[in-house]
Tab-separated table of C-alpha atoms in Angstrom:
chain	number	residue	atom	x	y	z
A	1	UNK	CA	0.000	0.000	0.000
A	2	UNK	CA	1.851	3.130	-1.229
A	3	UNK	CA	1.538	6.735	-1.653
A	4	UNK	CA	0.220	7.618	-5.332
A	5	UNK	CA	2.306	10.756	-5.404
A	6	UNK	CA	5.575	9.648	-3.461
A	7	UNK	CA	5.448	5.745	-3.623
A	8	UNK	CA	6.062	6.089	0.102
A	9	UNK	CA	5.339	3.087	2.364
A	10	UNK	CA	1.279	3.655	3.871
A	11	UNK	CA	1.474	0.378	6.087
A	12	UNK	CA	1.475	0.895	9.719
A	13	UNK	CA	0.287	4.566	9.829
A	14	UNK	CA	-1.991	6.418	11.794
A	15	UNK	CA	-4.155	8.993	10.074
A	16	UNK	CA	-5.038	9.307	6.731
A	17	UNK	CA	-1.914	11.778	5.159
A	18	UNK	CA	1.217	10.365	3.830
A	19	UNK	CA	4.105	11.052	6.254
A	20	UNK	CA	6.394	11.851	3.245
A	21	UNK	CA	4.546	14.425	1.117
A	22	UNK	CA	1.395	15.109	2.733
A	23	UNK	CA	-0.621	13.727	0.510
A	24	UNK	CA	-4.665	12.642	1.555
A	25	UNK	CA	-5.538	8.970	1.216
A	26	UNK	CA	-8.255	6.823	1.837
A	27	UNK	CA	-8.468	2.850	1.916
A	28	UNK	CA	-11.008	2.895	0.139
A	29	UNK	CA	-8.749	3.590	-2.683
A	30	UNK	CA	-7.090	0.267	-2.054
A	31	UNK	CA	-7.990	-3.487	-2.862
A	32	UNK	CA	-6.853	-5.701	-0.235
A	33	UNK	CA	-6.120	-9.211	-0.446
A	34	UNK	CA	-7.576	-11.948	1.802
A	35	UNK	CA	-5.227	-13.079	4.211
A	36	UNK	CA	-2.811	-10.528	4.122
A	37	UNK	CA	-3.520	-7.393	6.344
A	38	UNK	CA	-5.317	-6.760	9.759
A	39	UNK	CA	-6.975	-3.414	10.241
A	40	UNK	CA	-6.121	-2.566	13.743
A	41	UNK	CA	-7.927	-0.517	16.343
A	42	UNK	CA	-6.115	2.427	17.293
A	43	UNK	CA	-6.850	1.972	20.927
A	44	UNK	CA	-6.375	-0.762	21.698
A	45	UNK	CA	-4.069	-2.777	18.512
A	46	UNK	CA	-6.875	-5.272	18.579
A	47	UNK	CA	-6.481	-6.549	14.442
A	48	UNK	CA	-9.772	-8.009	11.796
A	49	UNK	CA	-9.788	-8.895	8.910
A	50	UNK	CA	-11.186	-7.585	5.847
A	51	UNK	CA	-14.067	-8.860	3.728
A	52	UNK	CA	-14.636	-9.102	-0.061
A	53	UNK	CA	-15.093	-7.589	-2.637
A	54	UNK	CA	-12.722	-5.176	-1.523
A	55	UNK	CA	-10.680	-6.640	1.417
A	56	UNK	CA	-12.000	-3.522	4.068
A	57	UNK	CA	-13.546	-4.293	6.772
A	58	UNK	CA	-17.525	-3.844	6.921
A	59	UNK	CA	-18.600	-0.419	7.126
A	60	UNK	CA	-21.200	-1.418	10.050
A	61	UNK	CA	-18.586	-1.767	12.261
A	62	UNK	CA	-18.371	1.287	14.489
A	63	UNK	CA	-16.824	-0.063	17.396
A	64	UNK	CA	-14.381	-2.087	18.198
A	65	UNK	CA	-14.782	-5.513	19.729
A	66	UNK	CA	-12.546	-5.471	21.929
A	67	UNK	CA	-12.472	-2.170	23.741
A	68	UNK	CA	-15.644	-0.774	22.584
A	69	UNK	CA	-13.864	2.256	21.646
A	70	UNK	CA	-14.828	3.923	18.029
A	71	UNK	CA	-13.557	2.567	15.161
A	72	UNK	CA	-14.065	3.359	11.456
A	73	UNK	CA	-11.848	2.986	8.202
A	74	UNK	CA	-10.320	6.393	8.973
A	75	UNK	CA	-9.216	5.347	12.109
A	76	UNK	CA	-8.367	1.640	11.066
A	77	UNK	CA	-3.984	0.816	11.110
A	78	UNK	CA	-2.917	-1.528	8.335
A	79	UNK	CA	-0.488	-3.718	9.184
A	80	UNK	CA	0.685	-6.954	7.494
A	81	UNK	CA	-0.992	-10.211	9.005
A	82	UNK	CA	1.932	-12.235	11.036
A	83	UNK	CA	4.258	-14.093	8.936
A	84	UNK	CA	3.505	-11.940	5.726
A	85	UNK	CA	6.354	-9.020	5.042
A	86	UNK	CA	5.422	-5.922	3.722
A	87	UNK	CA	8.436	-6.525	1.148
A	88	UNK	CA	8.253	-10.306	0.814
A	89	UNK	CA	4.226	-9.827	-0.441
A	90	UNK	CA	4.749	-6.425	-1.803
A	91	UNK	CA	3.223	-7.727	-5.365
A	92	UNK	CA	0.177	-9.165	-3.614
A	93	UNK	CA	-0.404	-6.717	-0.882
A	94	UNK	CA	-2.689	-3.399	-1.861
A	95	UNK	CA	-3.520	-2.330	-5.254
A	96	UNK	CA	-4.350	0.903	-5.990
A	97	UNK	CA	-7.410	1.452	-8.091
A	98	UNK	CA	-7.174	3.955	-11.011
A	99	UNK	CA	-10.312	5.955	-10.848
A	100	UNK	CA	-12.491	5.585	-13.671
């Protein structure tokens, strides 16, 4: 998952702006594969998994599970699921999708 204006790394960060240029992102401009990122809770690290078509995790979920604190995929840290590298599965982790 990588910047679209500075290729820059997006995995692992809080907040939705690209530590390198300050550029805006949203997952929702990503496709994530099954099995290989957790969205974590900022609170509270607790990680779930994502569900097709599009690999987020369902938009009902406003909470988190396990600390009941609010959740939401602006809030959500991406982070690899254990035992899959960012740079071992960089082919197969996030696309980004070309608008149109």
């Amino acid at each position: 998952m990588r910047c679209i204006a500075c290729d820059y790394e997006l995995l692992h960060c809080v907040g939705r702006i690209c530590p390198e240029c300050g550029t805006d992102f949203t997952l929702r401009e990503f496709i994530f594969e099954e099995q290989k990122v957790l969205f974590h809770c900022p609170h509270c690290d607790h990680g779930i998994v994502g569900a097709k078509p599009n690999g987020l995790p369902p938009e009902q979920i406003e909470e988190c599970e396990s600390c009941g604190l609010a959740v939401g995929l602006d809030m959500y840290i991406v982070r690899p699921i254990s035992g899959v590298s960012a740079e071992s599965a960089e082919l197969q982790l996030p696309i980004h999708q070309e608008e149109g």
